[in-house]
Coordinates of C-alpha atoms and ligand atoms in Angstrom, one line a residue:
X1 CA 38.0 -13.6 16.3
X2 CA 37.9 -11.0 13.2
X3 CA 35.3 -8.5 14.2
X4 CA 32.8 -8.8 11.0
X5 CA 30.8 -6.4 12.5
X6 CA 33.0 -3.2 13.3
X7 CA 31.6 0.3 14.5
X8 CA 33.4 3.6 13.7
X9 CA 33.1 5.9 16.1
X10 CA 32.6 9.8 15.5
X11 CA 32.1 8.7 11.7
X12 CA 31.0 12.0 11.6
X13 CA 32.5 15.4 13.2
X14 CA 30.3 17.4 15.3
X15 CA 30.5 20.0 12.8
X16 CA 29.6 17.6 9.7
X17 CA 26.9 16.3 12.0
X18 CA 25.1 19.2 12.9
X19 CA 25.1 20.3 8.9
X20 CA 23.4 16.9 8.2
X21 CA 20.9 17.2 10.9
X22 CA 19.8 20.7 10.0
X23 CA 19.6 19.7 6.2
X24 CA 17.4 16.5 7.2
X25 CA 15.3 18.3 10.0
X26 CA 14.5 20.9 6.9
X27 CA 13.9 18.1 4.1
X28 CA 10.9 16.0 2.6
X29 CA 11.0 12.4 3.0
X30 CA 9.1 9.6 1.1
X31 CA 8.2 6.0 1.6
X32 CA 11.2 4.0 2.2
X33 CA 9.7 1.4 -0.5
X34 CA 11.1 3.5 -3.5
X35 CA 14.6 1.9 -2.5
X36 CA 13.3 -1.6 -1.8
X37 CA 13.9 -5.1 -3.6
X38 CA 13.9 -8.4 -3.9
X39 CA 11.7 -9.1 -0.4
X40 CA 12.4 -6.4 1.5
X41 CA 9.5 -4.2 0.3
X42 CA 7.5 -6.2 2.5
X43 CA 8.9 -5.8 5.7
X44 CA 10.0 -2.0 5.3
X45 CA 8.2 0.4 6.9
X46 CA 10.3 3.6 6.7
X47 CA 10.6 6.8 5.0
X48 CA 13.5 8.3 3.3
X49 CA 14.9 12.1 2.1
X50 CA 13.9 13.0 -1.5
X51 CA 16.7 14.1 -3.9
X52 CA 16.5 17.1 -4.1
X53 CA 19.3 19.6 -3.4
X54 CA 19.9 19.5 0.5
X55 CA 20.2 15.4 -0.4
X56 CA 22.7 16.1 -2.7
X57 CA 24.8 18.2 0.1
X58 CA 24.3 15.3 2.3
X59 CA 25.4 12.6 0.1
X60 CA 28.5 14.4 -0.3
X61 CA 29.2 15.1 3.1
X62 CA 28.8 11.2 4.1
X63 CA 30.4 10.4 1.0
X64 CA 33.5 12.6 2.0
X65 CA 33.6 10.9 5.4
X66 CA 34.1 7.5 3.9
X67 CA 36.8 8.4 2.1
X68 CA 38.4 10.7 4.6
X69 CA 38.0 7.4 7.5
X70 CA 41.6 5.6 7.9
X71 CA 40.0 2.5 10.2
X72 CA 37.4 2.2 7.1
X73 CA 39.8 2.3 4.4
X74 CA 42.3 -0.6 6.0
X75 CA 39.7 -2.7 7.1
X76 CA 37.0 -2.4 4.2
X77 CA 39.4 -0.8 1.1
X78 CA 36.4 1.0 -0.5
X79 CA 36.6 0.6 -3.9
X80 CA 33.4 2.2 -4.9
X81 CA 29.8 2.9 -2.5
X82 CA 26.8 4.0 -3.3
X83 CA 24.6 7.4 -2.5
X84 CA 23.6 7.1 1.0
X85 CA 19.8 6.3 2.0
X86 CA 18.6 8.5 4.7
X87 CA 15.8 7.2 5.9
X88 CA 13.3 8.1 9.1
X89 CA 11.8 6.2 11.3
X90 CA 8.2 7.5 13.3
X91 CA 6.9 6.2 16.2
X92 CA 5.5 2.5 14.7
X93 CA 7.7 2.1 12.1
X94 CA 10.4 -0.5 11.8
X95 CA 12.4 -2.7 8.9
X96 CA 11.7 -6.4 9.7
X97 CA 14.2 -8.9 9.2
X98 CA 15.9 -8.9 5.6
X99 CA 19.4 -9.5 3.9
X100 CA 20.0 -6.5 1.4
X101 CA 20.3 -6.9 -2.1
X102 CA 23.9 -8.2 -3.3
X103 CA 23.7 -5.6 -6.4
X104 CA 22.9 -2.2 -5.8
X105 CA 22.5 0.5 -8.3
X106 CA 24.0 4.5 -8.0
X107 CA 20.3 5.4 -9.1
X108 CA 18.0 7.8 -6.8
X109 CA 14.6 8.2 -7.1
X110 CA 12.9 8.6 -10.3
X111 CA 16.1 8.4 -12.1
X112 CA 16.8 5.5 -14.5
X113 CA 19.7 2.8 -14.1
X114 CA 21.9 3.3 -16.5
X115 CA 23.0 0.1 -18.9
X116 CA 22.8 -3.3 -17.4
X117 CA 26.3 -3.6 -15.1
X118 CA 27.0 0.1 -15.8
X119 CA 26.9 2.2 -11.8
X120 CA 26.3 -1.1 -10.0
X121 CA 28.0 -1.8 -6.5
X122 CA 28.4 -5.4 -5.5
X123 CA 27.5 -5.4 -1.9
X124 CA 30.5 -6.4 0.3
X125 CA 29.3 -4.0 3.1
X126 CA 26.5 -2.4 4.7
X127 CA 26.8 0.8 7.0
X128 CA 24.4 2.4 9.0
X129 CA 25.1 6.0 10.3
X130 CA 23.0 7.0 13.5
X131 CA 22.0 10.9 12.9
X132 CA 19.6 10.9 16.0
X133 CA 20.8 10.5 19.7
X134 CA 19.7 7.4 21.3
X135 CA 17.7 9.0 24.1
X136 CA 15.3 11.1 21.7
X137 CA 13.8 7.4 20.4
X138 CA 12.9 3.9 21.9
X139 CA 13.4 1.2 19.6
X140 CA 14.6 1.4 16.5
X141 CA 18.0 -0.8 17.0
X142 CA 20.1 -2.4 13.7
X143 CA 19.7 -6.1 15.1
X144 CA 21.4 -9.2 14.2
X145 CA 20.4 -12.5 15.1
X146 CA 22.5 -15.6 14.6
X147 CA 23.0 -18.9 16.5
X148 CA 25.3 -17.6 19.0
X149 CA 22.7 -15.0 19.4
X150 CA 21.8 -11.5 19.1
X151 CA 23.6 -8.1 18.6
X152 CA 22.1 -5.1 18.5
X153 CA 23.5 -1.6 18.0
X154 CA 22.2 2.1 18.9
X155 CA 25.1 4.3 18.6
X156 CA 25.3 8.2 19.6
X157 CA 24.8 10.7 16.7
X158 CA 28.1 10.4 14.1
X159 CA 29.0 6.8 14.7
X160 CA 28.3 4.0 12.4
X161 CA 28.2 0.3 11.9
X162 CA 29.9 -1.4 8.7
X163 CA 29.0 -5.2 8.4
X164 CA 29.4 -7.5 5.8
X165 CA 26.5 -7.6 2.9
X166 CA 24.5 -10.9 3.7
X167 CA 23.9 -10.6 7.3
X168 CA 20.2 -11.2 8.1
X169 CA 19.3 -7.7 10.1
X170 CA 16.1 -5.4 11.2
X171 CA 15.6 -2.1 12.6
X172 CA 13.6 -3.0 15.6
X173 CA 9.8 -1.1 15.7
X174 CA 10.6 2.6 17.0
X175 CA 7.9 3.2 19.9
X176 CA 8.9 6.8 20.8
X177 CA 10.1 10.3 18.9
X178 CA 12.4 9.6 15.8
X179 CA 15.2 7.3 14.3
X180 CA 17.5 8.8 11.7
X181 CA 20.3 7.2 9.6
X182 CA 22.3 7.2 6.5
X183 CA 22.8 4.0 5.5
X184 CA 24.8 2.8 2.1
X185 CA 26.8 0.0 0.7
X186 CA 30.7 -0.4 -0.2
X187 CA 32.2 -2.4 -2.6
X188 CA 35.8 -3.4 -1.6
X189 CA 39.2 -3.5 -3.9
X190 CA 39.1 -7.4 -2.4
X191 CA 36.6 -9.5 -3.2
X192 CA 38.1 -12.0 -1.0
X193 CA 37.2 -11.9 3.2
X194 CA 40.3 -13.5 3.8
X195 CA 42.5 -11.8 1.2
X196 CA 40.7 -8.8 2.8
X197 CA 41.8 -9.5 6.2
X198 CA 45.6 -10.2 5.4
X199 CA 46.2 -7.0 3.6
X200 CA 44.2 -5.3 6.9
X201 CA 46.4 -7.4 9.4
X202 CA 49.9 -6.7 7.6
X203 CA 48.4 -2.9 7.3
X204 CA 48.0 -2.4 10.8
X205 CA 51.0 -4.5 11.6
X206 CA 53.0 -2.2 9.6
X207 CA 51.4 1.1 11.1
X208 CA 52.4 -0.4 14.6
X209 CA 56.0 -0.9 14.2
X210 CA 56.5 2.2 12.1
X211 CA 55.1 3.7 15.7
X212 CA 57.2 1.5 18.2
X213 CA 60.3 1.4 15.7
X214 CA 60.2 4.1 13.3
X215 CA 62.4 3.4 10.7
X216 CA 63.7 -0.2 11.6
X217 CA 64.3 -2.9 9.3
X218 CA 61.2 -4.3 10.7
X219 CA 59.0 -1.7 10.1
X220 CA 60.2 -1.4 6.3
X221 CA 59.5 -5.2 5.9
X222 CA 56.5 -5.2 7.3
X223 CA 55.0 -1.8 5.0
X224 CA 56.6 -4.0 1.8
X225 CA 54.6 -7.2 2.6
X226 CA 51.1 -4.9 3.3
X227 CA 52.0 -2.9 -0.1
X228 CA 52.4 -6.5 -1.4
X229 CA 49.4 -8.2 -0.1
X230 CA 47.7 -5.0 -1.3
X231 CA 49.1 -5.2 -4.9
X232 CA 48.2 -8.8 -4.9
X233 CA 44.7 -8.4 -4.2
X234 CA 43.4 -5.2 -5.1
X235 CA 40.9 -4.8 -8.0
X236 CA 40.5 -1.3 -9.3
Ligands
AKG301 O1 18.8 1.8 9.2 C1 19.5 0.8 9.4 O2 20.3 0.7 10.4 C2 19.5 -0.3 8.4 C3 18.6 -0.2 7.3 C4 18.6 -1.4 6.4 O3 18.6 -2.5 6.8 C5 18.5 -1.2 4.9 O4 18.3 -0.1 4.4 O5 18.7 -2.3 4.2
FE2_302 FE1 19.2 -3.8 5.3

């Protein structure tokens, strides 16, 4: 089956990690609720960074590893994402079971939307980045439930969770030491999760036979018909 829910290992370098830890171990947080919607404010009990500058410097960071991520770029084709949350979980504090918004804005705190449409993201993914190793905190797991059951997730520091927009998902209470994540939406060039999937499929396809049979006839056909599937699809 197409793995909806995909996790991306060492999102983050060790270097790029430890400058975001020391920037959020050094920031101010706020409640989580600025950022909430629809229902969510209800069942979020979080905190996350204030912008201000060392906010800035890890937006960018994050930002620069989405678009430096090969897996994320065949699989997802970012088109456009928004700032990253980072939010911080205490001992007691959890975000009960919710489907994120399918709009999000670019805006941060106390800043304005801009005009109706203008710096919105559709929603076709939501990541989570873990920042905090899995033995400083009980609890605090990204959890799906469905009717084939439950998957949860708790990856090491750096590695991160993309899953499609929609998903009904909580961060389970944390009942010891801290939880710390980026999390933020992607909007892809294909609108389409099928469309999506053959341009990914032909992609990797491609990147296979230009590995086994560099140069072959096969490997050129296979690069034209992603480029064309690509083309086909894509909305920049
Ligand atoms: O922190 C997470 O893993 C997910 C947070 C979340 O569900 C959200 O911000 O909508
Ligand atoms: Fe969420």
């Amino acid at each position: 089956m197409w793995p909806t829910i995909r996790v991306i290992d060492n999102f983050l370098d060790p270097t790029e990690l430890k400058t975001v830890t020391g920037k959020v171990g050094a920031a101010r947080f706020v409640d989580g609720r600025v950022s909430a919607d629809g229902g969510s404010a209800e069942v979020k009990n979080n905190q996350e960074m204030a912008s201000e500058q060392q906010y800035v410097e890890v937006v960018k960071i994050v930002d620069r590893a989405v678009r430096a991520n090969l897996d994320l770029n065949n699989s997802v084709f970012p088109r456009s994402i928004t700032r990253a949350i980072i939010s911080r979980y205490e001992d007691g504090m959890a975000y009960g079971t919710h489907i994120d918004s399918p709009i999000m804005g670019f805006t941060v705190q106390n800043e304005a939307y801009g005009p109706f449409g203008q710096n919105y993201v559709r929603s076709d993914f939501s990541m989570t980045v873990f920042l905090a190793e899995p033995d400083t905190y009980d609890g605090g797991e990204l959890s799906f439930g469905s009717p084939w059951g439950t998957h949860t997730y708790k990856l090491p520091a750096g590695s991160a969770v993309a899953y499609p927009t929609g998903l009904p998902h909580q961060v389970t209470p944390v009942t010891r030491g801290v939880r710390l994540a980026a999390v933020l939406w992607l909007q892809s060039m294909i609108r389409d999760h099928e469309q999506r999937r053959l341009a990914s499929q032909l992609n990797l396809l491609a990147t296979r036979l230009e590995s086994t049979e560099a140069g072959s006839a096969n490997a050129q056909l296979a690069r034209e018909l992603a480029a064309t599937a690509l083309r086909i699809n894509a909305d920049i």
